Coordinates of C-alpha atoms in Angstrom, one line a residue:
M1 CA 47.5 -99.2 107.9
S2 CA 48.5 -97.6 104.4
T3 CA 52.0 -97.7 103.1
T4 CA 53.5 -95.4 100.5
E5 CA 56.2 -96.3 98.1
N6 CA 59.2 -94.1 97.8
G7 CA 60.2 -93.6 94.0
P8 CA 60.1 -91.1 91.2
L9 CA 56.8 -89.2 90.2
P10 CA 55.4 -89.8 86.9
Q11 CA 56.2 -86.9 84.5
P12 CA 53.1 -84.8 83.2
P13 CA 52.7 -85.0 79.5
P14 CA 54.2 -82.3 77.3
P15 CA 51.6 -79.1 76.4
I16 CA 50.1 -79.9 73.1
D17 CA 51.4 -76.6 71.9
D18 CA 55.0 -77.9 72.2
K19 CA 54.1 -80.9 70.3
L20 CA 52.8 -78.9 67.4
A21 CA 56.0 -76.5 67.6
A22 CA 58.1 -79.6 67.0
F23 CA 56.3 -80.3 63.6
D24 CA 57.6 -76.8 62.5
S25 CA 61.2 -78.4 62.5
V26 CA 60.0 -81.1 59.9
P27 CA 60.5 -79.9 56.3
L28 CA 57.2 -81.5 55.3
F29 CA 55.0 -79.6 57.8
M30 CA 57.1 -76.1 58.0
K31 CA 54.9 -73.3 57.2
S32 CA 57.7 -71.2 56.0
L33 CA 61.5 -71.8 55.2
P34 CA 64.0 -70.5 57.8
E35 CA 66.3 -67.5 57.1
D36 CA 69.2 -69.6 56.2
P37 CA 68.0 -72.8 55.0
G38 CA 71.4 -73.9 54.5
D39 CA 71.8 -74.8 57.9
D40 CA 69.0 -77.6 58.0
V41 CA 70.5 -80.5 56.2
A42 CA 66.9 -82.0 55.3
I43 CA 66.0 -79.0 53.8
A44 CA 69.3 -78.6 51.8
A45 CA 68.8 -82.0 50.4
L46 CA 65.3 -81.5 49.2
Q47 CA 66.2 -78.2 47.5
S48 CA 69.1 -80.2 45.7
L49 CA 66.7 -82.6 44.3
A50 CA 65.0 -79.9 42.2
Y51 CA 68.3 -79.2 40.4
E52 CA 69.5 -82.7 40.2
G53 CA 69.6 -84.4 36.5
T54 CA 70.3 -83.0 33.2
P55 CA 69.2 -79.3 32.1
D56 CA 66.4 -80.9 30.4
E57 CA 65.1 -82.7 33.2
I58 CA 65.3 -79.6 35.7
A59 CA 63.4 -77.6 33.0
Q60 CA 60.9 -80.3 32.6
N61 CA 60.4 -80.3 36.5
F62 CA 59.9 -76.7 36.8
K63 CA 57.6 -76.8 33.7
E64 CA 55.3 -79.2 35.4
Q65 CA 55.2 -77.5 38.8
G66 CA 54.4 -74.1 36.7
N67 CA 51.6 -75.8 35.1
D68 CA 50.0 -77.0 38.3
Y69 CA 50.1 -73.3 39.7
Y70 CA 48.8 -71.9 36.4
K71 CA 45.7 -74.4 36.6
G72 CA 45.1 -73.0 40.1
K73 CA 45.4 -69.5 38.7
R74 CA 48.2 -68.5 40.7
F75 CA 50.0 -66.9 37.8
R76 CA 52.6 -65.0 39.5
E77 CA 53.9 -68.3 41.4
A78 CA 53.7 -70.3 38.1
L79 CA 55.8 -67.3 36.3
G80 CA 58.4 -68.0 39.0
F81 CA 58.8 -71.7 38.1
Y82 CA 58.8 -71.0 34.2
T83 CA 61.4 -68.4 34.6
Q84 CA 63.5 -71.1 36.7
G85 CA 63.0 -73.7 33.8
V86 CA 64.3 -71.1 31.1
D87 CA 67.2 -70.4 33.3
A88 CA 67.9 -74.1 33.5
K89 CA 68.9 -73.6 29.8
P90 CA 67.4 -76.8 28.4
T91 CA 68.8 -78.3 25.1
D92 CA 65.4 -79.1 24.0
T93 CA 64.0 -76.5 21.4
A94 CA 60.5 -77.6 22.0
L95 CA 60.6 -77.5 25.9
L96 CA 62.4 -74.0 25.9
E97 CA 59.5 -72.9 23.5
A98 CA 56.8 -74.2 25.8
L99 CA 58.4 -72.7 28.7
L100 CA 58.5 -69.3 26.8
C101 CA 54.9 -69.4 25.6
N102 CA 53.9 -70.6 29.3
R103 CA 55.6 -67.7 30.9
A104 CA 54.0 -65.4 28.1
A105 CA 50.4 -66.7 29.2
C106 CA 51.3 -65.8 32.8
N107 CA 52.4 -62.2 31.8
L108 CA 49.3 -61.8 29.7
E109 CA 47.0 -62.7 32.9
L110 CA 49.3 -60.1 34.9
H111 CA 49.1 -57.3 31.9
N112 CA 52.8 -57.5 31.7
Y113 CA 52.5 -57.3 27.8
G114 CA 56.0 -56.0 27.1
S115 CA 57.5 -59.3 28.6
V116 CA 54.6 -61.2 26.7
L117 CA 56.0 -59.8 23.3
R118 CA 59.7 -60.5 24.3
D119 CA 59.1 -64.2 25.2
C120 CA 56.7 -64.8 22.0
S121 CA 59.7 -63.5 19.9
R122 CA 62.1 -65.8 21.4
A123 CA 59.7 -68.5 20.7
I124 CA 59.1 -67.7 17.3
A125 CA 62.7 -67.4 16.7
L126 CA 63.0 -70.9 18.1
N127 CA 60.2 -72.4 16.1
P128 CA 58.6 -69.9 13.1
K129 CA 55.5 -72.1 13.2
S130 CA 54.6 -71.6 16.8
S131 CA 50.8 -70.8 16.8
K132 CA 50.7 -70.0 20.7
A133 CA 53.5 -67.4 20.3
Y134 CA 51.8 -65.7 17.5
Y135 CA 48.5 -66.0 19.2
R136 CA 49.6 -64.6 22.6
S137 CA 51.5 -61.7 20.8
A138 CA 48.3 -60.9 18.9
L139 CA 46.5 -60.7 22.5
A140 CA 49.2 -58.3 23.8
L141 CA 49.1 -56.3 20.9
I142 CA 45.4 -55.7 20.9
A143 CA 45.6 -54.8 24.6
L144 CA 48.2 -52.3 23.7
E145 CA 45.9 -51.1 20.9
R146 CA 48.5 -51.9 18.3
Y147 CA 45.8 -53.3 16.0
D148 CA 47.8 -53.2 12.7
E149 CA 50.5 -55.5 14.2
A150 CA 48.0 -57.8 15.7
L151 CA 46.6 -58.4 12.4
D152 CA 49.9 -59.1 11.0
C153 CA 50.5 -61.6 13.7
C154 CA 47.2 -63.2 12.8
E155 CA 47.6 -63.4 9.2
R156 CA 51.3 -64.8 9.5
C157 CA 49.9 -67.6 11.9
L158 CA 46.9 -68.5 9.5
Q159 CA 49.2 -69.1 6.7
F160 CA 50.4 -72.3 8.2
D161 CA 47.6 -72.9 10.6
K162 CA 44.4 -72.1 8.9
D163 CA 41.9 -73.9 11.1
N164 CA 43.0 -72.4 14.2
K165 CA 39.7 -71.2 15.7
S166 CA 41.5 -69.0 18.5
V167 CA 43.7 -67.0 16.2
Q168 CA 40.5 -66.4 13.8
A169 CA 38.5 -65.1 16.7
T170 CA 41.5 -62.9 17.6
R171 CA 41.7 -61.5 14.0
E172 CA 38.0 -60.6 14.2
K173 CA 38.5 -58.9 17.5
A174 CA 41.4 -57.0 16.2
E175 CA 39.6 -55.9 13.1
K176 CA 36.5 -54.7 15.1
R177 CA 38.8 -52.9 17.6
Q178 CA 40.6 -51.0 14.8
E179 CA 37.3 -50.1 13.1
E180 CA 36.2 -48.5 16.3
K181 CA 39.4 -46.8 16.8
Q182 CA 39.3 -45.4 13.5
R183 CA 35.8 -44.2 13.9
K184 CA 36.4 -42.5 17.0
E185 CA 39.5 -40.9 15.5
R186 CA 37.3 -39.8 12.5
E187 CA 34.8 -38.3 15.0
R188 CA 37.7 -36.5 16.9
Q189 CA 38.9 -35.0 13.7
E190 CA 35.7 -33.8 12.7
R191 CA 35.1 -32.2 16.3
I192 CA 38.2 -30.4 16.3
R193 CA 37.2 -29.3 12.7
Q194 CA 33.9 -28.0 13.8
E195 CA 35.5 -26.3 16.9
Q196 CA 37.9 -24.4 14.6
L197 CA 35.1 -23.6 12.2
K198 CA 33.1 -22.4 15.2
R199 CA 36.1 -20.3 16.5
E200 CA 36.5 -18.8 13.0
R201 CA 33.1 -17.6 12.4
L202 CA 32.9 -16.1 16.0
R203 CA 36.3 -14.4 15.3
A204 CA 34.5 -13.1 12.0
A205 CA 31.4 -12.0 14.0
Y206 CA 33.4 -10.3 17.0
E207 CA 35.3 -8.2 14.0
E208 CA 32.0 -7.3 12.5
R209 CA 30.5 -6.0 15.8
N210 CA 33.7 -4.2 16.8
L211 CA 34.3 -6.5 20.0
I212 CA 37.7 -6.5 21.3
V213 CA 38.6 -10.1 22.9
V214 CA 40.7 -9.7 26.1
P215 CA 42.7 -12.9 26.9
V216 CA 42.7 -14.4 30.6
P217 CA 45.0 -16.5 32.3
D218 CA 44.7 -20.1 31.6
T219 CA 44.3 -20.9 35.3
V220 CA 41.4 -18.5 35.8
A221 CA 38.0 -20.4 36.1
Q222 CA 36.4 -20.3 32.7
N223 CA 33.1 -19.0 32.2
P224 CA 30.5 -21.5 32.0
Y225 CA 28.5 -19.3 29.5
E226 CA 30.2 -18.6 26.3
P227 CA 29.0 -16.6 23.5
H228 CA 27.5 -18.6 20.4
F229 CA 25.0 -18.2 17.6
D230 CA 21.5 -18.5 18.1
P231 CA 20.2 -22.2 17.4
E232 CA 16.6 -20.7 16.3
D233 CA 18.4 -18.6 13.6
P234 CA 18.9 -20.7 10.5
T235 CA 21.3 -18.2 9.0
N236 CA 23.7 -18.3 11.9
S237 CA 23.8 -14.6 12.0
T238 CA 22.5 -13.7 15.5
L239 CA 24.8 -13.9 18.5
I240 CA 24.0 -14.7 21.7
L241 CA 26.4 -13.3 24.7
P242 CA 26.7 -13.4 28.4
V243 CA 26.4 -9.9 29.7
L244 CA 27.3 -8.7 33.3
F245 CA 25.2 -5.6 34.8
L246 CA 27.1 -3.6 37.4
Y247 CA 25.5 -1.8 40.3
P248 CA 28.4 0.4 41.5
Q249 CA 26.4 2.1 44.2
Y250 CA 26.0 -1.3 46.1
A251 CA 29.3 -3.0 44.8
T252 CA 27.4 -6.0 43.3
S253 CA 26.1 -7.2 40.0
D254 CA 23.9 -9.6 37.8
L255 CA 24.8 -11.9 35.1
I256 CA 22.6 -12.3 32.0
S257 CA 23.7 -15.6 30.4
H258 CA 21.8 -15.3 27.2
F259 CA 21.6 -12.1 26.1
Q260 CA 20.3 -12.0 22.4
E261 CA 21.7 -9.2 20.5
D262 CA 18.7 -8.0 19.2
T263 CA 16.9 -7.6 22.3
P264 CA 16.7 -4.2 23.6
F265 CA 18.1 -3.5 27.0
A266 CA 14.8 -2.1 28.3
A267 CA 13.3 -5.6 27.9
H268 CA 15.9 -7.0 30.6
L269 CA 15.4 -4.1 32.9
S270 CA 11.6 -4.1 32.9
A271 CA 11.9 -8.0 33.5
M272 CA 14.4 -7.5 36.4
F273 CA 13.3 -4.5 38.1
P274 CA 9.5 -4.4 37.6
P275 CA 7.8 -1.3 39.2
N276 CA 5.3 -3.2 41.4
A277 CA 7.8 -6.0 42.8
P278 CA 9.4 -6.1 46.1
R279 CA 12.9 -4.5 45.5
P280 CA 16.1 -6.4 45.8
E281 CA 17.9 -7.2 49.1
W282 CA 20.8 -5.0 48.2
D283 CA 18.8 -2.0 47.1
A284 CA 18.7 -0.2 50.5
K285 CA 17.2 3.0 48.9
G286 CA 14.7 1.3 46.7
Q287 CA 16.0 3.3 43.5
Y288 CA 16.6 0.5 41.0
V289 CA 13.0 0.4 39.4
D290 CA 12.1 0.3 35.7
G291 CA 11.9 3.7 34.4
N292 CA 14.3 5.0 36.8
L293 CA 17.5 3.5 35.4
V294 CA 20.3 4.3 33.1
V295 CA 22.6 2.0 31.4
Y296 CA 26.2 2.9 30.4
G297 CA 28.7 1.2 28.6
F298 CA 32.6 1.9 28.0
T299 CA 34.9 1.1 25.1
R300 CA 38.4 -0.3 24.9
R301 CA 39.6 3.3 24.7
Q302 CA 37.5 4.5 27.8
R303 CA 34.8 6.3 25.6
L304 CA 31.7 6.5 27.7
L305 CA 28.4 5.2 25.7
K306 CA 25.0 6.3 27.2
I307 CA 22.4 3.7 26.0
G308 CA 18.8 4.3 25.1
K309 CA 16.1 2.2 26.4
K310 CA 15.0 1.3 22.8
M311 CA 18.9 0.3 21.7
T312 CA 19.9 -3.3 21.4
L313 CA 23.1 -4.6 21.9
R314 CA 23.8 -4.8 18.4
D315 CA 23.3 -1.1 18.2
V316 CA 25.6 -0.4 21.2
C317 CA 28.3 -2.6 19.2
R318 CA 27.9 -0.3 16.2
A319 CA 28.1 2.9 18.3
A320 CA 31.4 1.5 20.0
K321 CA 33.1 1.7 16.6
E322 CA 36.1 4.1 16.1
K323 CA 35.7 7.0 13.9
D324 CA 37.7 7.4 10.5
G325 CA 41.3 8.0 11.3
E326 CA 41.3 7.0 14.9
P327 CA 42.6 3.9 16.6
K328 CA 40.8 0.7 16.8
D329 CA 38.0 0.7 19.2
G330 CA 35.1 -1.0 20.5
L331 CA 33.6 -3.0 23.3
E332 CA 35.8 -5.4 25.5
L333 CA 34.7 -8.9 25.7
K334 CA 36.5 -10.2 28.9
D335 CA 36.5 -14.0 29.5
G336 CA 33.5 -14.1 27.1
T337 CA 31.4 -11.5 28.6
L338 CA 30.4 -8.0 28.0
T339 CA 30.0 -5.5 31.0
F340 CA 27.6 -2.7 31.6
V341 CA 26.9 -0.3 34.3
V342 CA 23.1 0.1 35.6
L343 CA 22.6 3.4 37.7
P344 CA 19.7 5.2 39.1
K345 CA 18.9 8.7 37.4
G346 CA 20.0 11.6 39.4
E347 CA 22.7 12.2 41.8
E348 CA 24.4 8.7 41.5
E349 CA 24.5 8.9 37.9
Q350 CA 26.3 12.3 37.8
K351 CA 28.7 11.2 40.6
W352 CA 29.6 8.1 38.7
V353 CA 30.0 9.6 35.5
E354 CA 32.4 12.4 37.2
D355 CA 34.4 9.6 38.9
F356 CA 34.7 7.8 35.6
K357 CA 36.1 11.0 33.7
K358 CA 38.3 11.9 36.4
N359 CA 39.8 8.1 36.4
R360 CA 40.2 8.4 32.6
A361 CA 42.0 11.7 32.9
S362 CA 44.3 10.5 35.7
Q363 CA 45.3 7.5 33.3
E364 CA 46.3 9.8 30.2
A365 CA 50.0 10.1 29.9
P366 CA 52.6 10.3 27.0
A367 CA 52.5 7.8 24.5
G368 CA 55.4 5.2 24.1
N369 CA 54.9 3.0 27.1
I370 CA 56.1 -0.5 27.0
P371 CA 53.3 -2.8 28.1
Q372 CA 54.5 -5.3 30.8
T373 CA 54.2 -9.2 30.2
A374 CA 52.8 -11.7 32.9
P375 CA 54.6 -14.7 33.6
N376 CA 52.1 -16.7 31.2
G377 CA 52.9 -14.3 28.3
H378 CA 49.6 -12.5 28.1
I379 CA 50.4 -8.8 27.7
I380 CA 49.2 -6.8 30.6
D381 CA 48.2 -3.5 28.9
D382 CA 45.2 -1.8 27.8
G383 CA 45.5 -2.0 24.1
D384 CA 45.1 1.3 22.1
R385 CA 44.1 3.3 25.3
P386 CA 46.5 6.5 25.5
G387 CA 48.7 6.3 28.4
P388 CA 49.9 3.6 30.8
S389 CA 47.5 0.8 31.9
S390 CA 46.0 1.0 35.1
F391 CA 46.4 -2.7 35.4
K392 CA 50.1 -2.4 34.7
M393 CA 50.5 0.0 37.3
S394 CA 48.1 -1.6 40.0
V395 CA 49.1 -5.2 40.0
Q396 CA 52.6 -4.4 41.4
H397 CA 51.0 -2.4 44.1
K398 CA 48.2 -5.0 44.9
I399 CA 50.6 -8.1 45.4
F400 CA 52.8 -7.3 48.4
R401 CA 55.2 -10.2 49.2
T402 CA 55.4 -10.4 53.3
A403 CA 58.2 -11.9 55.1
N404 CA 56.8 -15.4 54.9
A405 CA 55.1 -15.2 51.5
P406 CA 56.7 -16.9 48.3
R407 CA 59.3 -15.0 47.1
T408 CA 58.5 -16.0 43.4
A409 CA 57.2 -13.8 40.8
P410 CA 53.2 -13.6 40.8
D411 CA 51.7 -16.5 39.1
E412 CA 48.6 -16.4 37.0
T413 CA 46.1 -17.0 39.8
E414 CA 47.5 -14.1 41.7
I415 CA 47.4 -11.9 38.7
A416 CA 43.8 -12.8 38.2
V417 CA 42.6 -12.0 41.7
A418 CA 44.7 -8.7 41.5
Q419 CA 43.1 -7.6 38.5
A420 CA 39.5 -8.6 39.7
I421 CA 39.9 -6.6 42.9
I422 CA 41.2 -3.7 40.6
D423 CA 38.2 -4.0 38.5
L424 CA 36.0 -3.8 41.4
E425 CA 37.5 -0.9 42.6
N426 CA 37.1 0.8 39.4
S427 CA 33.6 0.2 39.0
A428 CA 32.4 0.8 42.3
P429 CA 33.4 4.3 43.5
E430 CA 31.9 3.9 46.8
L431 CA 34.2 1.1 47.7
K432 CA 37.3 2.7 45.8
S433 CA 38.9 4.5 49.1
E434 CA 38.4 1.1 51.0
L435 CA 40.0 -1.4 48.3
R436 CA 42.8 1.0 47.1
P437 CA 45.1 0.6 50.1
L438 CA 44.3 -3.3 50.3
Q439 CA 47.1 -5.5 49.1
I440 CA 47.4 -9.3 48.9
S441 CA 50.5 -11.1 49.7
A442 CA 49.8 -14.6 47.7
A443 CA 46.9 -16.6 46.3
R444 CA 46.7 -20.5 45.8
E445 CA 44.2 -22.8 44.4
V446 CA 43.0 -25.8 46.5
D447 CA 41.1 -28.8 45.2
V448 CA 37.8 -29.6 46.8
R449 CA 35.4 -32.6 47.0
G450 CA 33.7 -33.3 43.9
G451 CA 36.3 -31.9 41.3
K452 CA 35.8 -28.5 42.6
K453 CA 38.4 -25.9 43.4
A454 CA 38.8 -23.1 46.0
I455 CA 40.9 -19.8 45.9
V456 CA 42.7 -19.1 48.9
I457 CA 43.8 -15.4 49.3
F458 CA 46.5 -14.6 51.6
V459 CA 46.6 -11.0 53.0
P460 CA 49.2 -9.3 55.3
V461 CA 48.1 -9.6 59.0
P462 CA 48.1 -5.7 59.3
Q463 CA 45.3 -5.3 56.7
L464 CA 43.1 -8.1 57.8
K465 CA 40.7 -5.9 59.8
A466 CA 40.5 -3.6 56.7
F467 CA 39.7 -6.9 54.5
H468 CA 36.8 -7.7 57.2
K469 CA 35.0 -4.3 56.6
V470 CA 34.4 -5.2 53.1
Q471 CA 35.2 -9.0 53.0
Q472 CA 31.6 -10.0 52.4
R473 CA 30.8 -7.9 49.3
L474 CA 34.4 -8.6 48.2
T475 CA 34.0 -12.4 48.5
R476 CA 30.6 -12.4 46.7
E477 CA 31.8 -10.4 43.7
L478 CA 35.0 -12.6 43.3
E479 CA 33.0 -15.7 43.3
K480 CA 31.0 -14.2 40.5
K481 CA 34.2 -13.6 38.8
F482 CA 35.5 -17.1 39.5
S483 CA 32.1 -18.7 38.8
D484 CA 32.9 -22.3 39.6
R485 CA 35.2 -21.6 42.6
H486 CA 34.7 -20.6 46.1
V487 CA 36.9 -17.7 47.9
V488 CA 38.3 -17.5 51.1
F489 CA 40.7 -15.0 52.7
V490 CA 43.5 -16.1 55.2
A491 CA 46.1 -13.9 56.9
Q492 CA 49.8 -14.6 56.0
R493 CA 50.8 -15.7 59.7
R494 CA 54.1 -16.8 60.3
M495 CA 55.1 -19.8 63.2
L496 CA 58.3 -19.7 65.0
R497 CA 60.2 -22.8 66.5
K498 CA 60.1 -23.3 70.1
P499 CA 63.6 -22.0 71.5
T500 CA 66.2 -24.6 72.7
R501 CA 69.2 -24.3 74.5
T502 CA 71.2 -24.2 71.2
S503 CA 69.3 -21.6 69.5
R504 CA 71.0 -18.5 68.6
V505 CA 67.9 -16.6 69.7
Q506 CA 66.9 -17.0 73.3
Q507 CA 63.9 -14.4 72.9
K508 CA 60.6 -15.9 74.2
R509 CA 58.7 -16.9 71.6
P510 CA 55.3 -15.1 71.3
R511 CA 52.2 -16.8 71.8
S512 CA 50.8 -15.8 68.4
R513 CA 53.8 -17.3 66.7
T514 CA 53.0 -20.9 68.0
L515 CA 51.5 -23.7 66.0
T516 CA 48.4 -24.1 67.9
N517 CA 47.5 -20.4 67.9
V518 CA 48.2 -20.0 64.3
H519 CA 46.0 -22.9 63.2
E520 CA 43.2 -21.7 65.6
R521 CA 43.6 -18.2 63.7
I522 CA 43.4 -19.8 60.5
L523 CA 40.0 -21.4 61.5
E524 CA 38.7 -18.2 62.3
D525 CA 39.7 -16.7 59.2
L526 CA 38.2 -19.2 57.0
V527 CA 34.8 -18.9 58.6
F528 CA 34.6 -15.1 58.9
P529 CA 32.1 -13.5 59.3
T530 CA 30.5 -16.2 61.2
E531 CA 31.5 -17.3 64.6
I532 CA 32.9 -20.5 66.0
V533 CA 30.6 -21.4 68.9
G534 CA 32.1 -24.9 69.8
K535 CA 34.6 -27.4 69.4
R536 CA 35.0 -31.1 69.4
T537 CA 37.9 -33.5 69.0
R538 CA 37.0 -37.2 68.4
V539 CA 40.2 -39.7 68.6
A540 CA 39.8 -43.0 66.8
V541 CA 41.2 -46.2 67.7
D542 CA 44.1 -46.0 65.5
G543 CA 45.2 -42.8 67.0
S544 CA 43.8 -40.5 64.4
K545 CA 42.1 -37.2 65.2
L546 CA 39.1 -35.3 63.8
L547 CA 38.2 -32.2 64.7
K548 CA 34.5 -30.9 64.8
V549 CA 33.9 -27.3 64.5
F550 CA 30.3 -25.9 65.3
L551 CA 29.4 -22.4 63.5
D552 CA 26.9 -20.0 64.4
S553 CA 23.6 -21.4 63.1
K554 CA 22.3 -18.1 62.1
D555 CA 24.7 -18.2 59.0
A556 CA 23.7 -21.6 58.1
T557 CA 21.8 -20.5 54.9
S558 CA 24.8 -18.2 53.7
L559 CA 27.7 -20.7 54.4
E560 CA 26.6 -24.0 54.0
Y561 CA 27.5 -24.4 50.6
K562 CA 31.1 -23.7 51.3
L563 CA 31.7 -26.2 54.2
D564 CA 33.4 -28.6 52.2
S565 CA 35.8 -25.9 50.8
F566 CA 36.6 -24.8 54.5
S567 CA 37.6 -28.2 55.3
S568 CA 39.7 -28.8 52.2
V569 CA 41.6 -25.7 52.8
Y570 CA 42.2 -26.2 56.3
R571 CA 43.4 -29.7 55.5
R572 CA 46.0 -28.4 52.9
L573 CA 47.3 -25.5 55.2
T574 CA 47.7 -27.4 58.4
G575 CA 47.5 -31.1 57.4
K576 CA 44.7 -31.7 60.1
D577 CA 41.1 -33.3 59.3
V578 CA 38.2 -30.9 60.4
V579 CA 34.4 -31.0 59.9
F580 CA 32.2 -27.9 59.9
E581 CA 28.9 -28.3 61.1
F582 CA 25.9 -25.9 62.4
P583 CA 24.3 -27.1 65.7
V584 CA 21.0 -28.7 65.4
Q585 CA 18.4 -26.2 66.8
A586 CA 16.1 -27.6 69.4
Q587 CA 12.1 -27.6 68.2
E588 CA 10.2 -25.4 70.6

């Protein structure tokens, strides 16, 4: 028969986590100090030990702790201990000098060169023969590219410490760096001199050939092809210029990047439009064939020049010169490029010539007009032409500020875009009726991956459909003008807040003014004329969203190069990340 004893049961052992947590209250095992260490007597006692003793003893203690951290390459912690040693204000000059030099060594590793120079200056004031202070000053001055001062520090140190190998090596390093800097400066000055000489020679060549340089705004993309002298001509007297051939019948153009001035126009036309070759895609009527073409040029004062087949570019420049007693005249060099019009003989040629003469007659007016000035200081005028400038009159018309557009004066980018549209309107008579009523409300530049840029042209919403009619041709021509930038058109839409109880306006918000709808319309504007065939939103673990937009694959070849620009512009306008793709076609 079993019996049970009545008594207290044994207590279970405490959990191991509680035992480990108990160590956190012991200063020796603490992982971090409490917020108010003054409440803990043990911690307060240990901290007071660091400040017990004379100022020299306290400073020496901090110096030794800093040395330990410096040996472990924990420079920021070592810097703190050296600073506490300096703040202890030791009376021993040698100890204070060592603390300052050691703190300078930490700042040297942390690239705080100004602090290095301040500490070394104090150390030298205490001991004018402090080799360490001179050495670390020289290293800091070399890092700051102040080589003359670094050499001076080395020379001063070597006067009393001739065998110091570190200082000797530092002096050699400073001398090499100084020679390298001087060599680069000489090369830079020589490049500047050569560039200036080149500009002066080009200016003289332009003057000799009656070329009138038209300045462009600084924000406009620079032409990658610049006029230059023929490197194969030892006399440096033959120019090579970029030449733009305009085909106004189809609102398109070709750029001849290297047109040697002694080459006849017929040589280029025969190479571009040979009789037996397939016609260009844009030549719907097949009229652009060598032997059936005529070239026209026009001067600053709107004189029309018909160019013969055997005429060279030098001959045309000579023919553009003004007659005796007349105002200065010649061919215009816009953005380093000369422009000529190529037309098929016959009806199209006669029509374009008549339109050109009518346009010239409409610009004639009494003299005395004051040229307008753009925000960048460039004069918006057409030089010595009689009458007001068509550019001056049209820029104000082309830029129309809608309700939600910027209220500032047009900037250089907007003026350049407006001028490019006006130039296309004047050079393409068949587009004149469609381009003339069109206006832009703003234009902005957006950075794209790879260091490139895109131009976003904002247009009034009521004119969006009219822009769509000519957008493909207009985009193509503007991207030729702004050669290293993509061009996109977006309607200047306006978003409204959702009305609340305290809102003064209680009218229901139109759906077209909601944030979601406006962002969807921006997507459609960016990718026009292609269509969006699908969308997919991916949500990452951190909650970030990525929108994938699938475009019609039939436009892959014509739009694939602009997908990065679409993404960058959409992110800039909406703050949302988006990726544009073309769906993969299944192989049959």
